[in-house]
XYZ file of C-alpha atoms in Angstrom:
465
model
C -0.073 -0.080 -0.060
C 1.169 3.623 -0.574
C 0.786 5.053 2.825
C 2.032 8.314 1.570
C -1.200 9.056 -0.288
C -3.540 7.836 2.555
C -4.630 11.304 3.455
C -5.043 12.449 -0.206
C -7.148 9.506 -0.890
C -9.300 9.928 2.096
C -10.002 13.638 1.178
C -10.823 12.762 -2.536
C -13.430 10.162 -1.508
C -14.960 12.538 1.153
C -15.089 15.330 -1.318
C -16.832 13.237 -3.962
C -19.737 12.538 -1.649
C -18.334 9.492 0.235
C -18.388 5.721 -0.599
C -22.182 5.731 -0.897
C -22.011 8.041 -3.805
C -19.703 5.945 -5.810
C -20.787 3.436 -8.546
C -17.735 2.867 -10.283
C -13.888 3.569 -9.674
C -10.802 3.072 -11.659
C -7.782 4.799 -12.889
C -5.718 5.216 -16.155
C -2.156 6.318 -16.673
C -2.811 9.787 -15.017
C -6.221 10.033 -13.640
C -8.730 8.687 -11.138
C -11.977 7.845 -12.998
C -15.273 7.821 -10.819
C -18.813 7.178 -11.848
C -20.940 8.769 -9.309
C -24.586 8.377 -8.377
C -24.943 12.146 -8.032
C -22.259 14.319 -9.430
C -23.434 17.432 -7.820
C -22.352 16.171 -4.531
C -18.792 16.353 -5.756
C -16.817 19.589 -4.646
C -14.791 20.358 -7.570
C -13.027 23.434 -6.202
C -12.143 21.705 -2.989
C -10.786 18.823 -4.712
C -8.680 21.123 -7.129
C -7.298 22.700 -4.052
C -5.869 19.355 -2.729
C -2.143 19.153 -2.695
C -1.422 16.458 -5.365
C -4.288 17.059 -7.555
C -3.819 18.724 -10.900
C -7.304 19.176 -12.272
C -10.777 18.013 -12.140
C -12.810 17.099 -15.278
C -16.273 15.880 -16.017
C -16.414 13.784 -19.184
C -18.382 11.038 -20.675
C -20.528 10.683 -17.393
C -17.302 10.400 -15.264
C -15.700 12.399 -12.746
C -11.902 12.484 -13.568
C -9.336 13.615 -11.325
C -5.936 14.368 -12.757
C -3.208 13.209 -10.470
C -0.039 12.483 -12.416
C 2.059 9.364 -13.134
C 1.664 8.180 -9.525
C -2.111 7.886 -9.912
C -1.911 4.035 -9.234
C -0.207 4.790 -5.671
C -3.439 6.963 -4.922
C -5.644 4.585 -6.297
C -4.371 1.830 -4.098
C -5.492 3.963 -1.152
C -8.784 4.894 -2.726
C -9.964 1.448 -3.510
C -10.259 0.180 -0.057
C -12.234 3.235 0.938
C -14.790 2.622 -2.006
C -14.705 -1.128 -2.367
C -13.805 -3.138 -5.331
C -16.239 -1.178 -7.910
C -13.957 -1.449 -10.993
C -15.908 -3.980 -13.024
C -19.468 -3.619 -11.855
C -21.898 -3.138 -14.732
C -25.024 -1.997 -12.812
C -26.601 1.029 -11.557
C -25.151 4.310 -12.449
C -22.403 2.774 -14.625
C -24.833 1.164 -16.835
C -26.953 4.103 -17.078
C -24.024 6.309 -18.032
C -23.154 3.837 -20.773
C -26.649 4.179 -22.067
C -26.300 8.016 -22.160
C -23.064 8.003 -24.249
C -23.174 8.826 -28.008
C -21.782 6.496 -30.546
C -18.424 8.011 -30.763
C -18.043 8.172 -26.878
C -19.005 4.551 -26.656
C -16.371 3.357 -29.377
C -13.568 5.433 -27.679
C -14.480 4.092 -24.479
C -14.554 0.564 -25.635
C -11.231 0.895 -27.515
C -9.534 2.635 -24.497
C -10.646 -0.288 -22.100
C -9.272 -2.807 -24.598
C -5.885 -1.254 -25.413
C -5.025 0.746 -22.439
C -4.358 -2.172 -20.060
C -1.846 -3.631 -22.354
C 0.294 -0.325 -22.862
C 2.806 -1.409 -20.172
C 3.521 -4.769 -21.813
C 3.783 -3.110 -25.264
C 6.047 -0.542 -23.878
C 8.224 -3.154 -22.340
C 8.691 -5.150 -25.271
C 9.312 -2.157 -27.516
C 12.208 -0.962 -25.417
C 13.613 -4.419 -25.448
C 13.595 -4.262 -29.175
C 15.190 -0.874 -28.931
C 18.015 -2.222 -26.836
C 18.395 -5.210 -29.164
C 18.623 -2.753 -32.060
C 21.191 -0.714 -30.432
C 23.394 -3.834 -29.614
C 23.390 -4.634 -33.249
C 24.167 -1.298 -34.497
C 27.133 -1.017 -32.140
C 28.244 -4.544 -33.266
C 27.911 -5.841 -29.418
C 25.818 -8.876 -30.664
C 25.439 -10.494 -33.993
C 21.984 -10.686 -35.461
C 22.550 -14.449 -36.185
C 23.537 -15.209 -32.660
C 21.536 -17.276 -30.000
C 21.621 -14.086 -27.951
C 19.944 -12.111 -30.603
C 17.318 -14.936 -30.965
C 16.620 -15.137 -27.369
C 16.288 -11.091 -27.073
C 13.879 -11.384 -30.010
C 11.872 -13.684 -28.181
C 11.560 -11.492 -25.287
C 10.447 -8.681 -27.405
C 8.209 -10.494 -29.800
C 6.488 -12.736 -27.466
C 4.155 -9.861 -26.415
C 3.277 -8.835 -30.031
C 2.920 -12.392 -31.151
C 0.470 -13.241 -28.406
C -1.134 -9.854 -28.550
C -4.614 -11.462 -29.421
C -4.645 -13.433 -25.907
C -3.908 -10.015 -24.173
C -6.596 -8.371 -26.101
C -8.850 -11.247 -25.525
C -8.618 -10.846 -21.666
C -9.001 -6.988 -21.507
C -11.926 -7.058 -23.912
C -13.827 -9.710 -21.923
C -13.333 -7.715 -18.964
C -14.801 -4.754 -20.510
C -17.747 -6.807 -21.918
C -18.154 -8.536 -18.670
C -17.385 -12.008 -19.811
C -15.087 -14.717 -18.577
C -11.543 -13.090 -19.469
C -9.928 -16.626 -19.030
C -12.267 -18.240 -21.425
C -11.544 -15.489 -23.931
C -7.973 -15.968 -23.610
C -8.373 -19.692 -24.176
C -10.334 -19.170 -27.533
C -7.411 -16.758 -28.569
C -5.166 -19.570 -27.611
C -6.818 -22.060 -30.117
C -6.311 -19.455 -32.838
C -2.528 -19.161 -31.914
C -1.960 -22.962 -31.479
C 1.129 -24.220 -33.348
C -0.958 -27.169 -34.953
C -3.165 -24.634 -36.556
C -0.094 -22.559 -37.657
C 1.177 -25.864 -39.243
C -1.956 -26.384 -41.237
C -1.840 -22.834 -42.480
C 1.480 -23.382 -43.811
C 0.883 -26.803 -45.197
C -1.838 -25.040 -47.254
C -4.079 -27.947 -47.473
C -8.013 -27.257 -47.098
C -9.262 -27.710 -43.794
C -12.932 -29.055 -43.282
C -14.679 -29.397 -39.849
C -16.774 -32.417 -39.729
C -16.434 -32.643 -43.425
C -18.612 -29.815 -44.208
C -17.647 -26.716 -42.263
C -14.600 -24.809 -44.131
C -11.908 -23.326 -41.840
C -10.229 -20.609 -43.865
C -6.359 -20.767 -43.787
C -5.379 -17.737 -41.966
C -2.670 -16.884 -39.453
C -3.729 -15.000 -36.377
C -0.293 -14.271 -34.672
C 0.004 -10.533 -33.698
C -3.269 -9.736 -35.236
C -5.868 -7.437 -33.666
C -9.128 -7.401 -35.671
C -10.036 -11.102 -35.483
C -9.851 -11.532 -31.904
C -11.709 -8.231 -31.086
C -14.726 -9.627 -33.327
C -14.524 -13.082 -31.868
C -14.833 -11.974 -28.121
C -17.456 -9.383 -28.986
C -19.529 -12.407 -30.190
C -18.489 -14.499 -27.328
C -19.730 -12.166 -24.752
C -23.424 -12.707 -26.019
C -22.778 -16.478 -26.387
C -21.220 -16.947 -23.117
C -24.162 -14.924 -21.303
C -26.672 -16.708 -23.131
C -25.461 -20.234 -22.283
C -24.990 -18.922 -18.731
C -28.723 -18.083 -18.626
C -30.186 -21.186 -20.015
C -27.979 -23.971 -18.481
C -28.971 -24.874 -15.277
C -26.687 -23.727 -12.238
C -25.889 -27.351 -10.928
C -24.038 -28.008 -14.237
C -23.122 -24.434 -15.191
C -19.507 -24.805 -14.364
C -18.889 -27.649 -16.576
C -21.179 -27.038 -19.696
C -20.736 -23.281 -20.258
C -16.990 -23.452 -20.750
C -17.293 -26.544 -22.915
C -20.068 -25.226 -25.249
C -18.334 -21.745 -25.314
C -15.028 -23.314 -26.513
C -17.006 -25.603 -29.205
C -19.116 -22.609 -30.327
C -16.583 -20.071 -30.406
C -13.722 -22.283 -31.899
C -16.149 -23.112 -34.788
C -17.251 -19.438 -35.522
C -13.605 -18.179 -34.829
C -11.983 -20.515 -37.617
C -14.902 -20.595 -40.150
C -16.389 -16.954 -39.795
C -15.323 -14.279 -37.555
C -11.433 -14.894 -37.881
C -11.573 -14.839 -41.538
C -13.668 -11.581 -41.548
C -11.262 -10.196 -39.217
C -8.342 -11.079 -41.449
C -9.901 -9.601 -44.364
C -10.609 -6.250 -42.533
C -7.020 -6.444 -41.294
C -5.929 -6.614 -44.969
C -7.796 -3.600 -45.905
C -6.220 -1.766 -42.947
C -3.056 -2.728 -44.305
C -3.705 -1.401 -47.712
C -4.872 1.741 -46.456
C -1.868 2.344 -44.216
C 0.201 1.428 -47.357
C -1.740 3.904 -49.545
C -1.396 6.669 -46.714
C 2.356 6.223 -46.541
C 2.951 6.367 -50.139
C 0.422 9.477 -50.915
C -0.181 11.483 -47.757
C 2.825 10.328 -45.360
C 2.746 13.848 -43.787
C -0.754 14.110 -42.880
C -0.873 11.770 -39.726
C 2.182 13.198 -38.314
C 1.182 16.746 -38.732
C -2.402 16.272 -37.314
C -1.191 14.236 -34.180
C 1.752 16.772 -33.602
C -0.572 19.545 -33.741
C -3.696 18.441 -32.295
C -2.698 15.754 -29.739
C -3.336 18.107 -26.751
C -6.762 18.717 -27.743
C -7.301 14.960 -28.318
C -6.071 14.318 -24.872
C -8.605 16.822 -23.334
C -11.411 14.978 -25.111
C -10.140 11.528 -24.670
C -9.848 11.140 -28.422
C -6.343 10.014 -28.404
C -7.523 6.771 -26.773
C -9.369 5.844 -29.991
C -6.545 7.017 -32.355
C -3.606 5.338 -30.729
C -4.719 1.843 -31.420
C -4.271 2.683 -35.016
C -0.669 2.610 -34.508
C -0.784 -0.716 -32.831
C -2.764 -2.014 -35.777
C -0.438 -0.584 -38.454
C 2.464 -2.274 -36.544
C 0.512 -5.540 -36.418
C 0.042 -5.492 -40.316
C 3.246 -3.760 -41.650
C 5.849 -3.924 -38.629
C 6.060 -0.278 -38.027
C 4.026 2.587 -36.897
C 3.897 6.075 -38.688
C 0.209 6.816 -37.815
C 0.614 7.812 -34.029
C 4.098 7.547 -32.896
C 6.006 10.278 -34.587
C 3.388 12.988 -34.004
C 2.824 12.031 -30.715
C 6.469 12.082 -29.547
C 7.067 15.411 -31.120
C 3.991 16.850 -29.535
C 4.852 15.710 -26.231
C 8.428 17.272 -26.287
C 6.713 20.580 -27.445
C 4.380 20.487 -24.513
C 7.285 19.814 -22.186
C 9.252 22.651 -23.651
C 6.492 25.020 -23.485
C 6.139 24.273 -19.802
C 9.830 24.653 -19.315
C 9.787 28.077 -20.780
C 6.893 28.991 -18.455
C 8.894 27.741 -15.650
C 11.829 30.052 -16.561
C 9.764 33.031 -17.113
C 6.876 33.157 -14.777
C 7.236 35.271 -11.415
C 4.628 33.024 -9.646
C 6.521 30.461 -7.353
C 3.621 28.063 -7.261
C 3.547 28.187 -11.171
C 7.089 27.603 -11.403
C 6.948 24.617 -9.185
C 4.216 22.971 -11.131
C 5.670 23.973 -14.545
C 9.054 22.626 -13.544
C 7.879 19.144 -12.243
C 5.469 18.869 -15.041
C 7.911 19.579 -17.794
C 10.133 16.863 -16.328
C 7.303 14.473 -16.366
C 6.258 15.535 -19.950
C 9.771 14.918 -21.442
C 9.225 11.152 -20.066
C 6.136 11.105 -22.135
C 3.445 11.987 -19.427
C 1.977 15.480 -20.605
C -1.318 15.681 -18.732
C 0.393 17.394 -15.568
C 1.700 19.985 -17.603
C -1.161 20.323 -20.033
C -3.733 20.722 -17.120
C -1.498 22.583 -14.656
C -0.142 25.030 -16.884
C -0.571 25.124 -20.556
C -4.146 24.904 -20.737
C -4.829 27.244 -17.994
C -2.329 29.873 -19.384
C -3.439 29.112 -22.996
C -0.564 30.787 -24.882
C 2.000 27.862 -23.909
C -0.708 25.309 -25.355
C -1.033 27.337 -28.510
C 2.625 27.654 -29.089
C 3.319 23.894 -28.379
C 0.635 22.949 -30.905
C 2.201 24.945 -33.536
C 5.556 23.599 -32.735
C 4.184 20.046 -32.815
C 2.763 20.460 -36.281
C 5.996 21.739 -37.691
C 8.010 18.796 -36.025
C 5.485 16.451 -37.254
C 5.444 17.889 -40.880
C 9.207 17.070 -41.159
C 8.628 13.652 -39.603
C 5.739 12.868 -42.039
C 7.680 14.123 -45.071
C 10.649 11.907 -44.206
C 8.434 8.966 -43.682
C 9.605 8.545 -40.205
C 8.200 5.577 -38.210
C 8.950 3.617 -35.174
C 9.614 -0.147 -35.063
C 7.920 -0.726 -31.659
C 5.252 0.494 -29.552
C 6.234 2.267 -26.466
C 5.962 5.557 -24.326
C 6.459 8.759 -26.277
C 8.932 10.373 -24.124
C 12.683 10.978 -24.818
C 13.606 7.236 -24.267
C 11.180 6.538 -27.125
C 13.453 7.699 -29.549
C 15.301 4.411 -29.298
C 12.297 2.796 -30.820
C 12.930 4.396 -34.241
C 16.034 2.148 -34.646
C 15.343 -0.657 -37.097
C 15.377 -2.083 -40.422
C 19.253 -2.103 -39.922
C 19.195 1.459 -40.413
C 19.483 4.701 -38.192
C 17.651 6.795 -40.831
C 14.370 6.970 -38.625
C 16.254 7.632 -35.600
C 18.035 10.532 -36.796
C 14.782 11.844 -38.591
C 12.708 11.787 -35.315
C 15.692 13.738 -33.433
C 15.390 16.397 -36.218
C 11.771 16.451 -36.126
C 11.753 16.978 -32.258
C 14.532 19.629 -32.634
C 12.295 21.626 -35.047
C 9.292 21.290 -32.824
C 11.164 22.141 -29.681
C 12.805 25.115 -31.338
C 9.632 26.558 -32.691
C 7.820 26.096 -29.459
C 10.522 27.626 -27.404
C 10.975 30.792 -29.638
C 7.025 31.188 -29.736
C 6.513 30.653 -25.883
C 9.522 32.977 -25.070
C 8.077 35.939 -26.940
C 4.605 35.366 -25.842
C 5.639 35.043 -22.313
C 6.878 38.512 -22.475
C 3.334 39.793 -22.628
C 1.284 37.073 -20.846
C 3.533 36.683 -17.923
C 3.802 40.313 -17.507
C -0.106 40.440 -17.499
C -0.362 37.656 -14.940
C 2.247 39.558 -12.631
C 0.331 42.898 -12.801
C -2.860 40.905 -11.856
C -1.224 39.032 -9.000
C 0.216 42.526 -7.554
C -3.380 44.100 -8.027
C-alpha cells in the first residue's frame, strides 16, 4: 500500500460524496475515474485545491481527477475506501453507458481494450530498441543465439497480442476473460499454424470449411471473436442449469466460439486487417505527412477530449500489419516534447513561485512522455503555451511525415522513445525523429518565449493588484 497517499485518498473520497456516492472507480495512466450516483455532491473546487491534484474534469459521465504518473499509488489507497467497484456493470455505471453517444462508446471501448496492455507493449518495445542498439554497435550478431533470445523476449508480447486483447476486451464486456484468452489460444495454436503453412484445405466434420489464415500478432479477428463470445457466453449462462453450469458453459463456449472463430469471425477479421494494411500503405505512399502533422498539432486537444485513446490503437494495428507505426508514434513524441518545452519556458519566465514549481515538475514528467500534469496544470490554464506547443508540434510532425519517419516498436512517447526508431538495420528514422523533435522544440521555445513577455507580465500585474 502507498501510505504516503492515504490522506489524499481519504480527502478525495470525502469530497466526491463518500463511498455511498460511488458506482464505479478505476484509473488510467494519470487520472482517477469515478462514476458517481450524484455528480452534484462532488466539490470540484475543494478537490482541485488538494495538494497532489492537478485538475478535475467531467467527461462522458465520469468525474476524472488528474493526479499524474503516480495515480496508481493514490488508487491503491482509494480502492479500500470505496470497495472494489472497477468491474460492476449495474446501477449508475450502466445508465452512463446508455447516455453516451456512439463516438464516446467507441472511444471508451477501444480505450478499455488497449490501455491495460500499454505497459507490456512499452516494455517489449524498449527490449527491441536495446536489441537494435546492440546490433548497431556490433555488440551482438543478428545471427547469434543471444539475438534470437532477445527477439523472443520482445516479440512474445506482439505475437500473443490476441490473447492479451481477448483478456482485456472480455473484462470490458463482462464475460469470462480466461475463456476469452482460451479461445485466442486456439487461434494461435502451433498445430493450426502448421495447417496454415501446409496450405491444404481444412474441413471441420467434413462440411464446415476453415479458412487458412494466421492470427499471430493480429488485432481485428480477436476483437470480433470476443465481442460475439460475450453474447454466446451470457446466453449459455442463462439457459444452462446452475448445477452443471461450471462444466457445460466453458465446454459449449469453446465448441461454439472455436467453430465460429475459424470459419467466420477470424476470416472476416483477417480480411478487414488486410484492408487496413492497404489503407496504411496507401497513406504512407500518398499522404505520409498528414498523420504526423495532425497528431503533432492536435494531440493536446485529443487528450483533453479523450480522443487519443481511439486514435493510438491505429498505430498498434499498423504495426501488427506492416511492422512499423507512422500513424501515431512520430506525431505523438514530437507533440509531447513541445508540450514539455512550453512548460519549461513558462517555469523560466513566470514570476509565480507556485506556477514555477508546477511547470518544472510537469515539464520533467512530460519529457518522459506523460503530458497531462503540464497540460492541465500550466499550458491549458495559461493558453498561450498550449497554442505555441501545438504550432511547434505541427512543424515537427510535418518534417517527420515528409521524411516518412516511423517507429519499429510500440512504447511510451517520451525522450527514451527515440530508441524505438532504430530498426530495419538503419538509423535513418532515428536521426529523422531527433531532427523532427528539435524543429518542434525550437519553434515552441521561440514562440513561447516571446509570448511570455506579454502574458507573464499581465499575470504579474494581476497578481500585484
